Amino acid sequence: MKTSLCLLSTLLFFSCYSYVAVGAVPQQLRGPNCRTHPTDLVFIIDSSRSVRPSEFEQVKVFLSQVIEALDVGVNNTRVGVLNYASSVKNEFSLKTHKTKAALLQAVKKIQPLSTGTMTGLAIQYAINHAFTEGEGARLKSRGVKKVAIVVTDGRPQDGVKDISARARESGLELFAIGVGRADMTILRQIASEPLNEHVDYVESYSVIEKLTKKFQEAFCEMADLCSTGDHDCQQICVSTPGSYTCACRDGYTLNDDGKTCNACGASAFDLVFLIDGSKSVRPENFELVKQFINQIVESVDVGDNKAHVGLVQYSSAVRQEFPLGRFNNRKDIKTAVKKMSYMEKGTMTGQALKYLIDNTFTISNGGRPGVSKVGIVFTDGRSQDYINDAALKAKELGYKMYAVGVGNAVEDELRLIASEPVNEHYFYTADFKAMKEIGKKLQMKICVEENPCECEAIVKFQTKVGELIQALTKKIEAVSKRITALENKITV
């Protein structure tokens, strides 16, 4: 009997954090499973002279997109905006606008002040005025959050440390967004703990909208469809905001329907991580990248005749951290990843892809002939060199290429790198910190397609069925002989 083909799943990650077009509110945040917790939210926006008029317009777009995802209302979320430079202007308070439409119109009318940068003064104004009952704050309502989002692009001309501490002590949750020349030390002095969830940085106002999704999700409370049983997963349900994904237990892979699982033996394949170590990544985020690599490694069945893993880092140059096959167990791979040092220079993605083709998957570097090749390219910005030829060549050679972009990564470049179908091989998130959450929520399963695939569980099942049929045939033959013998006796 011919062995059945085993349906194999591919790399499953970033499904919750896949890219959402700028200007659009994610569909899942509009659905019935999303409700924003009642919140008193005040934006504190820097409009000092260093913020150009066109850049200030981009800040207003960011504010509008966050507001768009909120449940605005007297008993739901109230929104105010403080505009500051050398002085503070209360554009509108928490009690001013009671509908989303009115808020969006009011944001459009805000104009920059174009003077100095008194961030501490603005935070103090928020404490003394914006978050008071007279301005619409619900101080006596325990279930209402008090949140302030500070957006600034430079070093303040006054102190922020003490006044920010007072704000947090008063019950305010402070988010700090830095743009361009913003000082990370200052941002950390402003923000609430944990800092990795309350401090964000973008290189320019042109990409501040990429933080929209993070704040839309921060204010969105989702129903857990896994816990309520509203899912079709055969084995494991993994909650995502407003939805879910399915996963399988060890020894199984997810079928193409995304719901059911199939037993499948471990397949041999070569997996290489191509990691952007440019200066824009920043040391603290590079540590998150290493953690994410190890989360993926943890799900791979590593061994001499199974998966081999290699790691390459690139910036202005390319450096092989370790080749395929050097380590034959997950523990040693993860230890090597942790020891990887940060290169901190440019972003030569094209050069790195060429290195992948010319060196990484070659026999001399541990590549195995006849074994499927998988590349995971991670980058946080625009490449400083030409990537088209190398990206196309990798796919022509049959490599299965995944492109993962964070922060300032360019969509067109990610799509060019990714294998077909692109939407299953290209992923984007604005926030490095989201990677850890993805790692918690999604079980990675990498099964490389072979033709045919011999699934151990299926082979064992077929063998057992064959043995049972043979045994049954022998019993039937024995019974037939007895019946014949009885018939002969009766005839006599």
mmCIF file with all atom_site columns, N, CA, C and O in Angstrom, residues 49-92:
data_model
loop_
_atom_site.group_PDB
_atom_site.id
_atom_site.type_symbol
_atom_site.label_atom_id
_atom_site.label_alt_id
_atom_site.label_comp_id
_atom_site.label_asym_id
_atom_site.label_entity_id
_atom_site.label_seq_id
_atom_site.pdbx_PDB_ins_code
_atom_site.Cartn_x
_atom_site.Cartn_y
_atom_site.Cartn_z
_atom_site.occupancy
_atom_site.B_iso_or_equiv
_atom_site.pdbx_formal_charge
_atom_site.auth_seq_id
_atom_site.auth_comp_id
_atom_site.auth_asym_id
_atom_site.auth_atom_id
_atom_site.pdbx_PDB_model_num
ATOM 1   N N  . ARG A 1 49 ? 10.240  74.482 18.296 1.00 0.00 ? 49 ARG A N  1
ATOM 2   C CA . ARG A 1 49 ? 10.689  74.957 16.982 1.00 0.00 ? 49 ARG A CA 1
ATOM 3   C C  . ARG A 1 49 ? 11.449  73.902 16.185 1.00 0.00 ? 49 ARG A C  1
ATOM 4   O O  . ARG A 1 49 ? 11.559  73.992 14.957 1.00 0.00 ? 49 ARG A O  1
ATOM 5   N N  . SER A 1 50 ? 11.974  72.849 16.874 1.00 0.00 ? 50 SER A N  1
ATOM 6   C CA . SER A 1 50 ? 12.687  71.791 16.156 1.00 0.00 ? 50 SER A CA 1
ATOM 7   C C  . SER A 1 50 ? 11.741  70.868 15.391 1.00 0.00 ? 50 SER A C  1
ATOM 8   O O  . SER A 1 50 ? 12.166  70.098 14.539 1.00 0.00 ? 50 SER A O  1
ATOM 9   N N  . VAL A 1 51 ? 10.439  70.955 15.703 1.00 0.00 ? 51 VAL A N  1
ATOM 10  C CA . VAL A 1 51 ? 9.437   70.141 15.012 1.00 0.00 ? 51 VAL A CA 1
ATOM 11  C C  . VAL A 1 51 ? 8.904   70.940 13.824 1.00 0.00 ? 51 VAL A C  1
ATOM 12  O O  . VAL A 1 51 ? 8.197   71.935 14.001 1.00 0.00 ? 51 VAL A O  1
ATOM 13  N N  . ARG A 1 52 ? 9.227   70.502 12.615 1.00 0.00 ? 52 ARG A N  1
ATOM 14  C CA . ARG A 1 52 ? 8.762   71.205 11.423 1.00 0.00 ? 52 ARG A CA 1
ATOM 15  C C  . ARG A 1 52 ? 7.248   71.049 11.267 1.00 0.00 ? 52 ARG A C  1
ATOM 16  O O  . ARG A 1 52 ? 6.662   70.074 11.733 1.00 0.00 ? 52 ARG A O  1
ATOM 17  N N  . PRO A 1 53 ? 6.610   72.004 10.596 1.00 0.00 ? 53 PRO A N  1
ATOM 18  C CA . PRO A 1 53 ? 5.142   71.920 10.405 1.00 0.00 ? 53 PRO A CA 1
ATOM 19  C C  . PRO A 1 53 ? 4.696   70.602 9.785  1.00 0.00 ? 53 PRO A C  1
ATOM 20  O O  . PRO A 1 53 ? 3.685   70.022 10.203 1.00 0.00 ? 53 PRO A O  1
ATOM 21  N N  . SER A 1 54 ? 5.436   70.101 8.779  1.00 0.00 ? 54 SER A N  1
ATOM 22  C CA . SER A 1 54 ? 5.055   68.838 8.148  1.00 0.00 ? 54 SER A CA 1
ATOM 23  C C  . SER A 1 54 ? 5.182   67.676 9.127  1.00 0.00 ? 54 SER A C  1
ATOM 24  O O  . SER A 1 54 ? 4.392   66.725 9.094  1.00 0.00 ? 54 SER A O  1
ATOM 25  N N  . GLU A 1 55 ? 6.184   67.746 10.013 1.00 0.00 ? 55 GLU A N  1
ATOM 26  C CA . GLU A 1 55 ? 6.367   66.696 11.018 1.00 0.00 ? 55 GLU A CA 1
ATOM 27  C C  . GLU A 1 55 ? 5.251   66.738 12.056 1.00 0.00 ? 55 GLU A C  1
ATOM 28  O O  . GLU A 1 55 ? 4.774   65.698 12.526 1.00 0.00 ? 55 GLU A O  1
ATOM 29  N N  . PHE A 1 56 ? 4.824   67.958 12.414 1.00 0.00 ? 56 PHE A N  1
ATOM 30  C CA . PHE A 1 56 ? 3.738   68.089 13.382 1.00 0.00 ? 56 PHE A CA 1
ATOM 31  C C  . PHE A 1 56 ? 2.449   67.502 12.821 1.00 0.00 ? 56 PHE A C  1
ATOM 32  O O  . PHE A 1 56 ? 1.645   66.921 13.570 1.00 0.00 ? 56 PHE A O  1
ATOM 33  N N  . GLU A 1 57 ? 2.254   67.625 11.508 1.00 0.00 ? 57 GLU A N  1
ATOM 34  C CA . GLU A 1 57 ? 1.079   67.022 10.873 1.00 0.00 ? 57 GLU A CA 1
ATOM 35  C C  . GLU A 1 57 ? 1.105   65.508 11.022 1.00 0.00 ? 57 GLU A C  1
ATOM 36  O O  . GLU A 1 57 ? 0.069   64.860 11.203 1.00 0.00 ? 57 GLU A O  1
ATOM 37  N N  . GLN A 1 58 ? 2.311   64.908 10.963 1.00 0.00 ? 58 GLN A N  1
ATOM 38  C CA . GLN A 1 58 ? 2.436   63.461 11.116 1.00 0.00 ? 58 GLN A CA 1
ATOM 39  C C  . GLN A 1 58 ? 2.109   63.026 12.542 1.00 0.00 ? 58 GLN A C  1
ATOM 40  O O  . GLN A 1 58 ? 1.552   61.947 12.762 1.00 0.00 ? 58 GLN A O  1
ATOM 41  N N  . VAL A 1 59 ? 2.444   63.887 13.515 1.00 0.00 ? 59 VAL A N  1
ATOM 42  C CA . VAL A 1 59 ? 2.074   63.598 14.907 1.00 0.00 ? 59 VAL A CA 1
ATOM 43  C C  . VAL A 1 59 ? 0.547   63.592 15.032 1.00 0.00 ? 59 VAL A C  1
ATOM 44  O O  . VAL A 1 59 ? -0.035  62.732 15.704 1.00 0.00 ? 59 VAL A O  1
ATOM 45  N N  . LYS A 1 60 ? -0.111  64.537 14.385 1.00 0.00 ? 60 LYS A N  1
ATOM 46  C CA . LYS A 1 60 ? -1.572  64.617 14.443 1.00 0.00 ? 60 LYS A CA 1
ATOM 47  C C  . LYS A 1 60 ? -2.224  63.386 13.804 1.00 0.00 ? 60 LYS A C  1
ATOM 48  O O  . LYS A 1 60 ? -3.253  62.895 14.279 1.00 0.00 ? 60 LYS A O  1
ATOM 49  N N  . VAL A 1 61 ? -1.617  62.876 12.730 1.00 0.00 ? 61 VAL A N  1
ATOM 50  C CA . VAL A 1 61 ? -2.124  61.644 12.116 1.00 0.00 ? 61 VAL A CA 1
ATOM 51  C C  . VAL A 1 61 ? -2.006  60.483 13.097 1.00 0.00 ? 61 VAL A C  1
ATOM 52  O O  . VAL A 1 61 ? -2.918  59.665 13.239 1.00 0.00 ? 61 VAL A O  1
ATOM 53  N N  . PHE A 1 62 ? -0.860  60.418 13.796 1.00 0.00 ? 62 PHE A N  1
ATOM 54  C CA . PHE A 1 62 ? -0.645  59.368 14.804 1.00 0.00 ? 62 PHE A CA 1
ATOM 55  C C  . PHE A 1 62 ? -1.722  59.443 15.890 1.00 0.00 ? 62 PHE A C  1
ATOM 56  O O  . PHE A 1 62 ? -2.335  58.433 16.253 1.00 0.00 ? 62 PHE A O  1
ATOM 57  N N  . LEU A 1 63 ? -1.983  60.647 16.409 1.00 0.00 ? 63 LEU A N  1
ATOM 58  C CA . LEU A 1 63 ? -3.013  60.827 17.431 1.00 0.00 ? 63 LEU A CA 1
ATOM 59  C C  . LEU A 1 63 ? -4.374  60.364 16.913 1.00 0.00 ? 63 LEU A C  1
ATOM 60  O O  . LEU A 1 63 ? -5.106  59.636 17.596 1.00 0.00 ? 63 LEU A O  1
ATOM 61  N N  . SER A 1 64 ? -4.696  60.744 15.694 1.00 0.00 ? 64 SER A N  1
ATOM 62  C CA . SER A 1 64 ? -6.006  60.400 15.122 1.00 0.00 ? 64 SER A CA 1
ATOM 63  C C  . SER A 1 64 ? -6.176  58.900 14.966 1.00 0.00 ? 64 SER A C  1
ATOM 64  O O  . SER A 1 64 ? -7.257  58.358 15.226 1.00 0.00 ? 64 SER A O  1
ATOM 65  N N  . GLN A 1 65 ? -5.098  58.220 14.554 1.00 0.00 ? 65 GLN A N  1
ATOM 66  C CA . GLN A 1 65 ? -5.197  56.771 14.359 1.00 0.00 ? 65 GLN A CA 1
ATOM 67  C C  . GLN A 1 65 ? -5.368  56.041 15.684 1.00 0.00 ? 65 GLN A C  1
ATOM 68  O O  . GLN A 1 65 ? -6.083  55.039 15.755 1.00 0.00 ? 65 GLN A O  1
ATOM 69  N N  . VAL A 1 66 ? -4.728  56.509 16.733 1.00 0.00 ? 66 VAL A N  1
ATOM 70  C CA . VAL A 1 66 ? -4.920  55.899 18.053 1.00 0.00 ? 66 VAL A CA 1
ATOM 71  C C  . VAL A 1 66 ? -6.353  56.143 18.525 1.00 0.00 ? 66 VAL A C  1
ATOM 72  O O  . VAL A 1 66 ? -7.036  55.224 19.008 1.00 0.00 ? 66 VAL A O  1
ATOM 73  N N  . ILE A 1 67 ? -6.827  57.383 18.381 1.00 0.00 ? 67 ILE A N  1
ATOM 74  C CA . ILE A 1 67 ? -8.193  57.723 18.803 1.00 0.00 ? 67 ILE A CA 1
ATOM 75  C C  . ILE A 1 67 ? -9.217  56.895 18.041 1.00 0.00 ? 67 ILE A C  1
ATOM 76  O O  . ILE A 1 67 ? -10.235 56.463 18.586 1.00 0.00 ? 67 ILE A O  1
ATOM 77  N N  . GLU A 1 68 ? -8.939  56.636 16.761 1.00 0.00 ? 68 GLU A N  1
ATOM 78  C CA . GLU A 1 68 ? -9.868  55.898 15.905 1.00 0.00 ? 68 GLU A CA 1
ATOM 79  C C  . GLU A 1 68 ? -10.218 54.531 16.474 1.00 0.00 ? 68 GLU A C  1
ATOM 80  O O  . GLU A 1 68 ? -11.327 54.009 16.268 1.00 0.00 ? 68 GLU A O  1
ATOM 81  N N  . ALA A 1 69 ? -9.283  53.931 17.204 1.00 0.00 ? 69 ALA A N  1
ATOM 82  C CA . ALA A 1 69 ? -9.503  52.575 17.732 1.00 0.00 ? 69 ALA A CA 1
ATOM 83  C C  . ALA A 1 69 ? -10.125 52.563 19.124 1.00 0.00 ? 69 ALA A C  1
ATOM 84  O O  . ALA A 1 69 ? -10.363 51.498 19.684 1.00 0.00 ? 69 ALA A O  1
ATOM 85  N N  . LEU A 1 70 ? -10.378 53.733 19.704 1.00 0.00 ? 70 LEU A N  1
ATOM 86  C CA . LEU A 1 70 ? -10.899 53.810 21.067 1.00 0.00 ? 70 LEU A CA 1
ATOM 87  C C  . LEU A 1 70 ? -12.422 53.799 21.101 1.00 0.00 ? 70 LEU A C  1
ATOM 88  O O  . LEU A 1 70 ? -13.081 54.248 20.156 1.00 0.00 ? 70 LEU A O  1
ATOM 89  N N  . ASP A 1 71 ? -12.980 53.309 22.204 1.00 0.00 ? 71 ASP A N  1
ATOM 90  C CA . ASP A 1 71 ? -14.406 53.451 22.465 1.00 0.00 ? 71 ASP A CA 1
ATOM 91  C C  . ASP A 1 71 ? -14.601 54.768 23.205 1.00 0.00 ? 71 ASP A C  1
ATOM 92  O O  . ASP A 1 71 ? -14.484 54.841 24.436 1.00 0.00 ? 71 ASP A O  1
ATOM 93  N N  . VAL A 1 72 ? -14.862 55.824 22.473 1.00 0.00 ? 72 VAL A N  1
ATOM 94  C CA . VAL A 1 72 ? -14.958 57.168 23.055 1.00 0.00 ? 72 VAL A CA 1
ATOM 95  C C  . VAL A 1 72 ? -16.353 57.398 23.602 1.00 0.00 ? 72 VAL A C  1
ATOM 96  O O  . VAL A 1 72 ? -17.353 57.054 22.968 1.00 0.00 ? 72 VAL A O  1
ATOM 97  N N  . GLY A 1 73 ? -16.420 57.976 24.782 1.00 0.00 ? 73 GLY A N  1
ATOM 98  C CA . GLY A 1 73 ? -17.722 58.296 25.366 1.00 0.00 ? 73 GLY A CA 1
ATOM 99  C C  . GLY A 1 73 ? -17.575 58.731 26.804 1.00 0.00 ? 73 GLY A C  1
ATOM 100 O O  . GLY A 1 73 ? -16.529 58.504 27.438 1.00 0.00 ? 73 GLY A O  1
ATOM 101 N N  . VAL A 1 74 ? -18.594 59.337 27.331 1.00 0.00 ? 74 VAL A N  1
ATOM 102 C CA . VAL A 1 74 ? -18.564 59.844 28.711 1.00 0.00 ? 74 VAL A CA 1
ATOM 103 C C  . VAL A 1 74 ? -18.263 58.726 29.696 1.00 0.00 ? 74 VAL A C  1
ATOM 104 O O  . VAL A 1 74 ? -17.523 58.918 30.666 1.00 0.00 ? 74 VAL A O  1
ATOM 105 N N  . ASN A 1 75 ? -18.825 57.539 29.450 1.00 0.00 ? 75 ASN A N  1
ATOM 106 C CA . ASN A 1 75 ? -18.613 56.414 30.356 1.00 0.00 ? 75 ASN A CA 1
ATOM 107 C C  . ASN A 1 75 ? -17.558 55.435 29.855 1.00 0.00 ? 75 ASN A C  1
ATOM 108 O O  . ASN A 1 75 ? -17.340 54.394 30.462 1.00 0.00 ? 75 ASN A O  1
ATOM 109 N N  . ASN A 1 76 ? -16.931 55.752 28.752 1.00 0.00 ? 76 ASN A N  1
ATOM 110 C CA . ASN A 1 76 ? -15.881 54.895 28.198 1.00 0.00 ? 76 ASN A CA 1
ATOM 111 C C  . ASN A 1 76 ? -14.528 55.618 28.268 1.00 0.00 ? 76 ASN A C  1
ATOM 112 O O  . ASN A 1 76 ? -14.059 55.906 29.354 1.00 0.00 ? 76 ASN A O  1
ATOM 113 N N  . THR A 1 77 ? -13.944 55.942 27.143 1.00 0.00 ? 77 THR A N  1
ATOM 114 C CA . THR A 1 77 ? -12.649 56.620 27.140 1.00 0.00 ? 77 THR A CA 1
ATOM 115 C C  . THR A 1 77 ? -12.817 58.092 26.813 1.00 0.00 ? 77 THR A C  1
ATOM 116 O O  . THR A 1 77 ? -13.501 58.464 25.848 1.00 0.00 ? 77 THR A O  1
ATOM 117 N N  . ARG A 1 78 ? -12.175 58.932 27.625 1.00 0.00 ? 78 ARG A N  1
ATOM 118 C CA . ARG A 1 78 ? -12.152 60.373 27.395 1.00 0.00 ? 78 ARG A CA 1
ATOM 119 C C  . ARG A 1 78 ? -10.733 60.769 26.979 1.00 0.00 ? 78 ARG A C  1
ATOM 120 O O  . ARG A 1 78 ? -9.761  60.200 27.486 1.00 0.00 ? 78 ARG A O  1
ATOM 121 N N  . VAL A 1 79 ? -10.633 61.751 26.089 1.00 0.00 ? 79 VAL A N  1
ATOM 122 C CA . VAL A 1 79 ? -9.330  62.132 25.546 1.00 0.00 ? 79 VAL A CA 1
ATOM 123 C C  . VAL A 1 79 ? -9.114  63.633 25.643 1.00 0.00 ? 79 VAL A C  1
ATOM 124 O O  . VAL A 1 79 ? -10.016 64.423 25.331 1.00 0.00 ? 79 VAL A O  1
ATOM 125 N N  . GLY A 1 80 ? -7.899  64.013 26.067 1.00 0.00 ? 80 GLY A N  1
ATOM 126 C CA . GLY A 1 80 ? -7.485  65.412 26.080 1.00 0.00 ? 80 GLY A CA 1
ATOM 127 C C  . GLY A 1 80 ? -6.134  65.547 25.401 1.00 0.00 ? 80 GLY A C  1
ATOM 128 O O  . GLY A 1 80 ? -5.398  64.563 25.259 1.00 0.00 ? 80 GLY A O  1
ATOM 129 N N  . VAL A 1 81 ? -5.784  66.752 24.977 1.00 0.00 ? 81 VAL A N  1
ATOM 130 C CA . VAL A 1 81 ? -4.487  67.001 24.339 1.00 0.00 ? 81 VAL A CA 1
ATOM 131 C C  . VAL A 1 81 ? -3.855  68.262 24.916 1.00 0.00 ? 81 VAL A C  1
ATOM 132 O O  . VAL A 1 81 ? -4.484  69.331 24.942 1.00 0.00 ? 81 VAL A O  1
ATOM 133 N N  . LEU A 1 82 ? -2.596  68.115 25.378 1.00 0.00 ? 82 LEU A N  1
ATOM 134 C CA . LEU A 1 82 ? -1.775  69.245 25.797 1.00 0.00 ? 82 LEU A CA 1
ATOM 135 C C  . LEU A 1 82 ? -0.701  69.470 24.746 1.00 0.00 ? 82 LEU A C  1
ATOM 136 O O  . LEU A 1 82 ? 0.020   68.541 24.383 1.00 0.00 ? 82 LEU A O  1
ATOM 137 N N  . ASN A 1 83 ? -0.606  70.695 24.268 1.00 0.00 ? 83 ASN A N  1
ATOM 138 C CA . ASN A 1 83 ? 0.389   71.083 23.271 1.00 0.00 ? 83 ASN A CA 1
ATOM 139 C C  . ASN A 1 83 ? 1.416   71.961 23.980 1.00 0.00 ? 83 ASN A C  1
ATOM 140 O O  . ASN A 1 83 ? 1.045   72.936 24.645 1.00 0.00 ? 83 ASN A O  1
ATOM 141 N N  . TYR A 1 84 ? 2.707   71.612 23.886 1.00 0.00 ? 84 TYR A N  1
ATOM 142 C CA . TYR A 1 84 ? 3.684   72.397 24.639 1.00 0.00 ? 84 TYR A CA 1
ATOM 143 C C  . TYR A 1 84 ? 4.918   72.732 23.823 1.00 0.00 ? 84 TYR A C  1
ATOM 144 O O  . TYR A 1 84 ? 5.287   72.062 22.872 1.00 0.00 ? 84 TYR A O  1
ATOM 145 N N  . ALA A 1 85 ? 5.543   73.833 24.246 1.00 0.00 ? 85 ALA A N  1
ATOM 146 C CA . ALA A 1 85 ? 6.850   74.267 23.740 1.00 0.00 ? 85 ALA A CA 1
ATOM 147 C C  . ALA A 1 85 ? 7.517   74.973 24.910 1.00 0.00 ? 85 ALA A C  1
ATOM 148 O O  . ALA A 1 85 ? 7.844   74.326 25.897 1.00 0.00 ? 85 ALA A O  1
ATOM 149 N N  . SER A 1 86 ? 7.637   76.319 24.867 1.00 0.00 ? 86 SER A N  1
ATOM 150 C CA . SER A 1 86 ? 8.111   77.052 26.054 1.00 0.00 ? 86 SER A CA 1
ATOM 151 C C  . SER A 1 86 ? 6.995   77.193 27.072 1.00 0.00 ? 86 SER A C  1
ATOM 152 O O  . SER A 1 86 ? 7.246   77.412 28.261 1.00 0.00 ? 86 SER A O  1
ATOM 153 N N  . SER A 1 87 ? 5.770   77.104 26.621 1.00 0.00 ? 87 SER A N  1
ATOM 154 C CA . SER A 1 87 ? 4.593   77.149 27.488 1.00 0.00 ? 87 SER A CA 1
ATOM 155 C C  . SER A 1 87 ? 3.695   75.972 27.144 1.00 0.00 ? 87 SER A C  1
ATOM 156 O O  . SER A 1 87 ? 3.975   75.201 26.231 1.00 0.00 ? 87 SER A O  1
ATOM 157 N N  . VAL A 1 88 ? 2.605   75.846 27.885 1.00 0.00 ? 88 VAL A N  1
ATOM 158 C CA . VAL A 1 88 ? 1.680   74.733 27.675 1.00 0.00 ? 88 VAL A CA 1
ATOM 159 C C  . VAL A 1 88 ? 0.321   75.271 27.254 1.00 0.00 ? 88 VAL A C  1
ATOM 160 O O  . VAL A 1 88 ? -0.209  76.196 27.872 1.00 0.00 ? 88 VAL A O  1
ATOM 161 N N  . LYS A 1 89 ? -0.238  74.690 26.211 1.00 0.00 ? 89 LYS A N  1
ATOM 162 C CA . LYS A 1 89 ? -1.568  75.062 25.751 1.00 0.00 ? 89 LYS A CA 1
ATOM 163 C C  . LYS A 1 89 ? -2.491  73.860 25.864 1.00 0.00 ? 89 LYS A C  1
ATOM 164 O O  . LYS A 1 89 ? -2.207  72.795 25.327 1.00 0.00 ? 89 LYS A O  1
ATOM 165 N N  . ASN A 1 90 ? -3.593  74.068 26.580 1.00 0.00 ? 90 ASN A N  1
ATOM 166 C CA . ASN A 1 90 ? -4.585  73.005 26.715 1.00 0.00 ? 90 ASN A CA 1
ATOM 167 C C  . ASN A 1 90 ? -5.490  73.060 25.483 1.00 0.00 ? 90 ASN A C  1
ATOM 168 O O  . ASN A 1 90 ? -6.414  73.859 25.409 1.00 0.00 ? 90 ASN A O  1
ATOM 169 N N  . GLU A 1 91 ? -5.206  72.205 24.496 1.00 0.00 ? 91 GLU A N  1
ATOM 170 C CA . GLU A 1 91 ? -5.981  72.226 23.252 1.00 0.00 ? 91 GLU A CA 1
ATOM 171 C C  . GLU A 1 91 ? -7.432  71.840 23.514 1.00 0.00 ? 91 GLU A C  1
ATOM 172 O O  . GLU A 1 91 ? -8.353  72.478 23.022 1.00 0.00 ? 91 GLU A O  1
ATOM 173 N N  . PHE A 1 92 ? -7.633  70.780 24.253 1.00 0.00 ? 92 PHE A N  1
ATOM 174 C CA . PHE A 1 92 ? -8.965  70.423 24.738 1.00 0.00 ? 92 PHE A CA 1
ATOM 175 C C  . PHE A 1 92 ? -8.802  69.445 25.890 1.00 0.00 ? 92 PHE A C  1
ATOM 176 O O  . PHE A 1 92 ? -7.839  68.685 25.967 1.00 0.00 ? 92 PHE A O  1
#
